[in-house]
Backbone as a ProteinNet text record, in pm:
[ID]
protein_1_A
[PRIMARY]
XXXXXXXXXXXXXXXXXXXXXXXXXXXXXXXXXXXXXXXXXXXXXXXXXXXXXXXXXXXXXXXXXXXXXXXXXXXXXXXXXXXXXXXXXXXXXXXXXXXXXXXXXXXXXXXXXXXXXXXXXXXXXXXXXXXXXXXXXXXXXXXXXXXXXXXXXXXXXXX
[TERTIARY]
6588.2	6710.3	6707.9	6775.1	6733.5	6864.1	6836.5	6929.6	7064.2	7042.5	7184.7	7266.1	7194	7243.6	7336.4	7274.8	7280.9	7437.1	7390.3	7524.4	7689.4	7644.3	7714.8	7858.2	7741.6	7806.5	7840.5	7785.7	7895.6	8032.4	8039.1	8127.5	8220.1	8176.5	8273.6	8310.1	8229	8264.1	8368.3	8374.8	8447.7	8582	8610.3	8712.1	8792.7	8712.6	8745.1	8783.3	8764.6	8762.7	8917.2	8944.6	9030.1	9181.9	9176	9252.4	9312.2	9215.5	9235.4	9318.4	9316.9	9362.2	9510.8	9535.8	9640.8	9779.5	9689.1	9730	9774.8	9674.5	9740.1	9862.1	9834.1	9994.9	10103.9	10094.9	10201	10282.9	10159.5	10204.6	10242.6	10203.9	10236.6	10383.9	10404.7	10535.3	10617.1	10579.4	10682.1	10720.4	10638.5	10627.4	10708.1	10855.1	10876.9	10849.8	10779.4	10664.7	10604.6	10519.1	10451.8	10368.6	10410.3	10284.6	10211.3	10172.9	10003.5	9929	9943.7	9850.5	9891.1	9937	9925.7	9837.4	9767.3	9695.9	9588.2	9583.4	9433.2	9437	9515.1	9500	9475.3	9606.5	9545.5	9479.6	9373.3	9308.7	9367.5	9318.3	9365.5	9439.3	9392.6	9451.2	9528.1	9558.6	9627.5	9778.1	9819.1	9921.7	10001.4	10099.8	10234.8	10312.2	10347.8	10443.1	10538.4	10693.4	10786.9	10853.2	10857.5	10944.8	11073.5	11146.8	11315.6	11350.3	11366.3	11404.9	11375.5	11192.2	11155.4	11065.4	11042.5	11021.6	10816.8	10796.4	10665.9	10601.5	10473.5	10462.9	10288.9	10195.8	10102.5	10029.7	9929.8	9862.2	9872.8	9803.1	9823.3	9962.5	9959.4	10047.7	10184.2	10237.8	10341	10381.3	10299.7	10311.6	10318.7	10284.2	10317.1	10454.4	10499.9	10637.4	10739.1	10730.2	10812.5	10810.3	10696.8	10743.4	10813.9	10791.2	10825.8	10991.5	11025.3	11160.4	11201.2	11181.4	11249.9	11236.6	11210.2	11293.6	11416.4	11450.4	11632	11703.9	11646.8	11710.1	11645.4	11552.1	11485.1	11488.9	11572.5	11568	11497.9	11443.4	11371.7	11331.5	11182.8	11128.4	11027.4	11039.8	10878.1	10838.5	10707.2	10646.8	10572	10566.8	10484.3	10396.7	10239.5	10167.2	10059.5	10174.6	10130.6	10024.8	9958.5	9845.2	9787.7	9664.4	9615.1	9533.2	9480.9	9392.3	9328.5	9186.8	9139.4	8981.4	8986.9	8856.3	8767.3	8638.1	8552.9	8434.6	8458.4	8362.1	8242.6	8154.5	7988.8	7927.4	7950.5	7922.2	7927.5	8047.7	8119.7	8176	8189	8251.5	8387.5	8444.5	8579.9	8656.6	8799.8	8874.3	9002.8	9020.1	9179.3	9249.6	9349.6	9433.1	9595.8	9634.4	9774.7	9838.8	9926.7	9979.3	10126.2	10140.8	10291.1	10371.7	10499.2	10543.7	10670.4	10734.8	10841.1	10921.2	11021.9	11008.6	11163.6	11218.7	11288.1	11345.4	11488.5	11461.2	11647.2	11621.8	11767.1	11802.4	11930	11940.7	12081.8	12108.1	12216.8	12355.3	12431.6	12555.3	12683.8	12798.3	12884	12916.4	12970.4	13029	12921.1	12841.6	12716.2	12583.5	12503	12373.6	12399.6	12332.1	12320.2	12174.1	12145.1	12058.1	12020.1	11871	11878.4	11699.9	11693.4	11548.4	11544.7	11341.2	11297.7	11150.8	11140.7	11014.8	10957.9	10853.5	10803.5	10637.1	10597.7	10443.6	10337	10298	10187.2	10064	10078.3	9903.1	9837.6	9703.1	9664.4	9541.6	9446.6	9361.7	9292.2	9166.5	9124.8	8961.7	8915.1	8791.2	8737.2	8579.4	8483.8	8459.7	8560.1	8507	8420.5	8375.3	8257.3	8328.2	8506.7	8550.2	8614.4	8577.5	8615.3	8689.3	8733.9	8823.5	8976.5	8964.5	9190.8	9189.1	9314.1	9421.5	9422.4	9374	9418.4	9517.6	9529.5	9690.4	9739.2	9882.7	9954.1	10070.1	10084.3	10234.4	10320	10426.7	10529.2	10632.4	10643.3	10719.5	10787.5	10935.8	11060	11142.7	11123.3	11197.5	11319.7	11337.1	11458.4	11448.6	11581.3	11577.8	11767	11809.4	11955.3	11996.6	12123	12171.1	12164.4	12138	12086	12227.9	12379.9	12493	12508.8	12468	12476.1	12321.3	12263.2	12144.9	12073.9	11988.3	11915.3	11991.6	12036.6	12093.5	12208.7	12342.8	12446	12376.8	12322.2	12269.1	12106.1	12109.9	11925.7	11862.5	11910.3	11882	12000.6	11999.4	12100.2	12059.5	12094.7	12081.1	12058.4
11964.3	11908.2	11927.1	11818.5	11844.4	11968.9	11937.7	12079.1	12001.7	11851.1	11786.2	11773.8	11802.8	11738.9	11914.2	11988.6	12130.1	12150.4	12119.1	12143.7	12089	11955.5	11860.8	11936.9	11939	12029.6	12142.5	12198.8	12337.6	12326.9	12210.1	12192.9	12126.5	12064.7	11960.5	12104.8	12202	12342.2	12417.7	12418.7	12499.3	12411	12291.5	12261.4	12275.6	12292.5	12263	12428.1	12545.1	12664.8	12675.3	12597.3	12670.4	12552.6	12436.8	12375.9	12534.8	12537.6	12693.2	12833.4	12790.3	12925	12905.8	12760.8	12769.2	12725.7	12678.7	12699.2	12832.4	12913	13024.9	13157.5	13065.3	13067.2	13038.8	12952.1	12847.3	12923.1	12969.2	13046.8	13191	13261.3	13411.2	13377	13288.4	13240.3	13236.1	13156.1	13133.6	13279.1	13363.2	13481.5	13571.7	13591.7	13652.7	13704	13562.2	13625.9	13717.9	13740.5	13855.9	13987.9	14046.4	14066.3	14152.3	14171.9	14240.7	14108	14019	13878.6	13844.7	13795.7	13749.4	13859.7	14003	14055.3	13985.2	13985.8	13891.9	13742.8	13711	13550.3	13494.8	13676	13620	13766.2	13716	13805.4	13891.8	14004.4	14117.3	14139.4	14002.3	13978.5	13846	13793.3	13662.2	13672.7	13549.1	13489	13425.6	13404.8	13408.7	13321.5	13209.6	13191.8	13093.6	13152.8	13039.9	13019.9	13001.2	12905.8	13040	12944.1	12983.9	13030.5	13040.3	13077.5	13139	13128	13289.8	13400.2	13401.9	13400.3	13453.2	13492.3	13508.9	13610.8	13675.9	13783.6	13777	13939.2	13912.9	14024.4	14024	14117.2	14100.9	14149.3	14122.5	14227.5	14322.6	14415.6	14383.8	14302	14303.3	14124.5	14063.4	13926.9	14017.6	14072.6	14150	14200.8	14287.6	14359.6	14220.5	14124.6	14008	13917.5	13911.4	13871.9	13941.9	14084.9	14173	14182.2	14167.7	14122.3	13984.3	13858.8	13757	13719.6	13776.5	13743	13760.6	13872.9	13873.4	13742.7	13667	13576.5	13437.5	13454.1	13308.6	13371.3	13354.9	13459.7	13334.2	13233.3	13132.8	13074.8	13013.5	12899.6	12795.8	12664.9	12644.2	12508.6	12585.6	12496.6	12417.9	12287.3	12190.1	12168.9	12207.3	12185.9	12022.4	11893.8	11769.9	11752.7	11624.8	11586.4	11657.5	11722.4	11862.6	11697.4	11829.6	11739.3	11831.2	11861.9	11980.9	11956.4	12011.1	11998.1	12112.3	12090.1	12205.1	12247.5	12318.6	12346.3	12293.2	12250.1	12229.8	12379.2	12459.9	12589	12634.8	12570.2	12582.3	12735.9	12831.2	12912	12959.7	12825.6	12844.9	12675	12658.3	12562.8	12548.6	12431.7	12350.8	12295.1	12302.2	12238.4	12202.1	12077.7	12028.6	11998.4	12057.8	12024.5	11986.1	11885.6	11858.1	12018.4	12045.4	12088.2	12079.5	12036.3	12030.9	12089.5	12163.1	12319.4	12300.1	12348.4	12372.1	12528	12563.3	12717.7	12753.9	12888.9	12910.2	13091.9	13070.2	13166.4	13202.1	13354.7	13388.5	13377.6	13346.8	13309.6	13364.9	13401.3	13491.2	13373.1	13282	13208.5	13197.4	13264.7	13260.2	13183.2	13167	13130.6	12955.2	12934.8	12791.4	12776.4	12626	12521	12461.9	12445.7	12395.5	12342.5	12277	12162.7	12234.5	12229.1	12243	12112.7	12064.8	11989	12038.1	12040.4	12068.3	11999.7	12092.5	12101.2	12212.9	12235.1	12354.8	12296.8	12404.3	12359	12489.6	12485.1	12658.1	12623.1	12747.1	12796.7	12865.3	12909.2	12936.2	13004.4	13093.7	13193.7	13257.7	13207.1	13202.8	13373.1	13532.4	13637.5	13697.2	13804	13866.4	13836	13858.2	13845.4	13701.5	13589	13450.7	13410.7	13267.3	13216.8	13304.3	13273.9	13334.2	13299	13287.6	13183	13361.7	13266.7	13380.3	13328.1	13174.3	13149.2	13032.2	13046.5	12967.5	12859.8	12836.8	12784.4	12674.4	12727.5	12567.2	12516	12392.5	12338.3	12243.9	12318	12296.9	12156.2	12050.5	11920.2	11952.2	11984.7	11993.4	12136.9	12199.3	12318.7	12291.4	12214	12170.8	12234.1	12204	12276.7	12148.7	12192.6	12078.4	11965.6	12050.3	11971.9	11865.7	11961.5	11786.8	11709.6	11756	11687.8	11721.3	11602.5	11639.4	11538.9	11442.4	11362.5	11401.7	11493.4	11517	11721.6	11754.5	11891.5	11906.2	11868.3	11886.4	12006.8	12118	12235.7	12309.4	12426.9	12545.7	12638.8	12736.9	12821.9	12959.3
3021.8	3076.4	3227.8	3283.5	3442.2	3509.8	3600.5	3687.4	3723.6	3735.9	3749.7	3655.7	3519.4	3386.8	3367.1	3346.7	3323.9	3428.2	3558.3	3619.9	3609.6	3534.9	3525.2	3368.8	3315	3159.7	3198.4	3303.7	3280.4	3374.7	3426.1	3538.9	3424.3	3343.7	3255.8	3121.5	3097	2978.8	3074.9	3161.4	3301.3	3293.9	3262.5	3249.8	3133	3041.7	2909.8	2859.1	2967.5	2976	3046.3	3143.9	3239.2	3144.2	3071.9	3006.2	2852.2	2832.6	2716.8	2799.2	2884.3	2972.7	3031.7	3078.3	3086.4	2967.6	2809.2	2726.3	2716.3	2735.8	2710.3	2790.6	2905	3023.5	2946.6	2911.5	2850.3	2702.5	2597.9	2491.1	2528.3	2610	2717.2	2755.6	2821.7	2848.6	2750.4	2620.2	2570.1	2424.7	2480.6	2375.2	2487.8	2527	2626.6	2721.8	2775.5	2950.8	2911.1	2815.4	2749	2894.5	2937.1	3066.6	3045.3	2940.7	2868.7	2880.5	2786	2770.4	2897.2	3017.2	3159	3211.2	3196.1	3281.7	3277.3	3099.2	3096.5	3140.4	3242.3	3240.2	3377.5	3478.6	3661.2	3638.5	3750.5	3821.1	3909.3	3934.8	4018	4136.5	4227.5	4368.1	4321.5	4201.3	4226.5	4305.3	4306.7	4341.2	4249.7	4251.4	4132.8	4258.1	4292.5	4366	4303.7	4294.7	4252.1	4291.8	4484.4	4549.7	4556.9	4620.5	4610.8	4492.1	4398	4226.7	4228.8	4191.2	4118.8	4192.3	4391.1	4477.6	4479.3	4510.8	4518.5	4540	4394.5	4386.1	4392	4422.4	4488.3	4411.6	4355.9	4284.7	4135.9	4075.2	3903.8	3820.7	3926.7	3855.5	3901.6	4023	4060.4	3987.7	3926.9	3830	3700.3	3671.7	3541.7	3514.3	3629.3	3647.2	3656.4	3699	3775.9	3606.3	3545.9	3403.3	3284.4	3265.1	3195.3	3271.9	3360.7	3382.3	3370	3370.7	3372.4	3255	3126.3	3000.7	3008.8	3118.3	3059.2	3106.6	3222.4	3305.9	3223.2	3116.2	3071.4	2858.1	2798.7	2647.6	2568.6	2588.5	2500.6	2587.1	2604.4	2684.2	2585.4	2589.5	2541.1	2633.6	2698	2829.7	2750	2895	2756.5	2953.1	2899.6	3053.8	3029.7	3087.1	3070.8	3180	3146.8	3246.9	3360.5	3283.6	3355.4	3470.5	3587.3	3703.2	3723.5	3641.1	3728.2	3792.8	3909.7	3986.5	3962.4	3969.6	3918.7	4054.5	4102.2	4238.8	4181.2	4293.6	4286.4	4200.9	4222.7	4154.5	4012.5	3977.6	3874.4	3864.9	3970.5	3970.1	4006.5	4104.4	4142.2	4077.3	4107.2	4081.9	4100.8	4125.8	4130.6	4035.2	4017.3	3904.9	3944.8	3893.6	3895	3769.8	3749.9	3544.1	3610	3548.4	3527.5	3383.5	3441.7	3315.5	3296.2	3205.7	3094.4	3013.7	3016.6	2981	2901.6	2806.6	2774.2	2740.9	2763.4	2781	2729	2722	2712.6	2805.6	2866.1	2929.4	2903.7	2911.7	2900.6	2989.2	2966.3	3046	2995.1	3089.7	3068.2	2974.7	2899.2	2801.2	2655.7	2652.3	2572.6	2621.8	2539.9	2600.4	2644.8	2736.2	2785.5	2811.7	2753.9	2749.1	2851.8	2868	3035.2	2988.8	3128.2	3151.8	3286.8	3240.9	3364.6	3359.6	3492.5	3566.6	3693.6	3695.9	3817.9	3806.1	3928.9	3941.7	3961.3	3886	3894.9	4007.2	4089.4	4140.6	4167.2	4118.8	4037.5	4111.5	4136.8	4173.1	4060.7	4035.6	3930.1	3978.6	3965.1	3969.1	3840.5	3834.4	3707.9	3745.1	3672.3	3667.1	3579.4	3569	3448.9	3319.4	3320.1	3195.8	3136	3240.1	3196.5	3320.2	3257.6	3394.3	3378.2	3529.3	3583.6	3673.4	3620.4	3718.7	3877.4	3988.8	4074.6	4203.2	4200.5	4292.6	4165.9	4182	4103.6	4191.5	4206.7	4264.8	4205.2	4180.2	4093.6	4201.1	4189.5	4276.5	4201.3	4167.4	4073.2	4111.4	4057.5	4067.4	3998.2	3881	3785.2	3742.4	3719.6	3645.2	3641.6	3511.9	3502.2	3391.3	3396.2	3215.7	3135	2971.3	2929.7	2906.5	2917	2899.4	3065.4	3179	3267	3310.6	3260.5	3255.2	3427.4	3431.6	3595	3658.7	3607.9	3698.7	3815.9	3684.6	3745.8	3835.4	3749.2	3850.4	3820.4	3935.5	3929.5	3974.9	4069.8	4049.4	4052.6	3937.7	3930.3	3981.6	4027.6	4104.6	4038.1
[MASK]
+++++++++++++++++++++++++++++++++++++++++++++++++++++++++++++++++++++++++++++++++++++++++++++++++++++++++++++++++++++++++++++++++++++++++++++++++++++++++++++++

């Protein structure tokens, strides 16, 4: 097999690696921001950034602490990570990625729990380590996060 062919497949297994991974963002999330399963998912120096909302955290242990708290502020989520875009370095050791996501969630509110939508955009960074791919920068950039009674139209971000 030639050396272009060889590179070609592991650049195209490298995607098909880092699509499994942020599946498994997605199920971590929706298992109460689990942050045992998120150690294994960013790397050591990653990046966690969520904007204004959920503000931006730097290391694996301080994305760990920042999830193991925002179950109380998120008590049900289930992310749905649509039309992945991911680029695979010439190397096949580093990468880019953009996921649309879709999120439905429920959070507690002094009148009982309320229903709410979220949209945004993921655009992720990604490094081939000894123990597999991780996510090591993340960033979402929140279009909608409404209650699900006025929709995005009438409140498109809550606060």
């Amino acid at each position: 097999m030639s050396a272009d062919l060889e590179a070609r497949i592991a650049r195209l297994e490298a995607v098909e690696e880092i699509k499994k991974l942020k599946s498994r963002y997605a199920q971590a999330c929706d298992d109460q921001y689990n942050p045992e399963t998120m150690r294994s998912i960013f790397s050591k120096d990653a990046v966690w950034d969520g904007g204004e909302v959920f503000g931006r955290h730097e290391g694996q242990d301080a994305i760990c602490e920042f999830f193991a708290g925002v179950s109380s502020q998120i008590t049900w989520a289930l992310h749905y990570m649509i039309a992945p875009e991911i680029e695979v370095a010439e190397d096949a050791k580093t990468a880019t990625g953009k996921w649309y996501i879709w999120m439905a969630f429920t959070s507690p509110a002094d009148a009982g729990p309320q229903a709410g939508w979220v949209a945004g955009i993921y655009s992720d960074e990604y490094r081939l380590e000894p123990e597999g791919w991780r996510i090591s920068a993340l960033a979402i950039d929140l279009e909608i996060m409404s209650p699900y009674e006025d929709g995005w139209a009438k409140t498109p971000m809550m606060s």
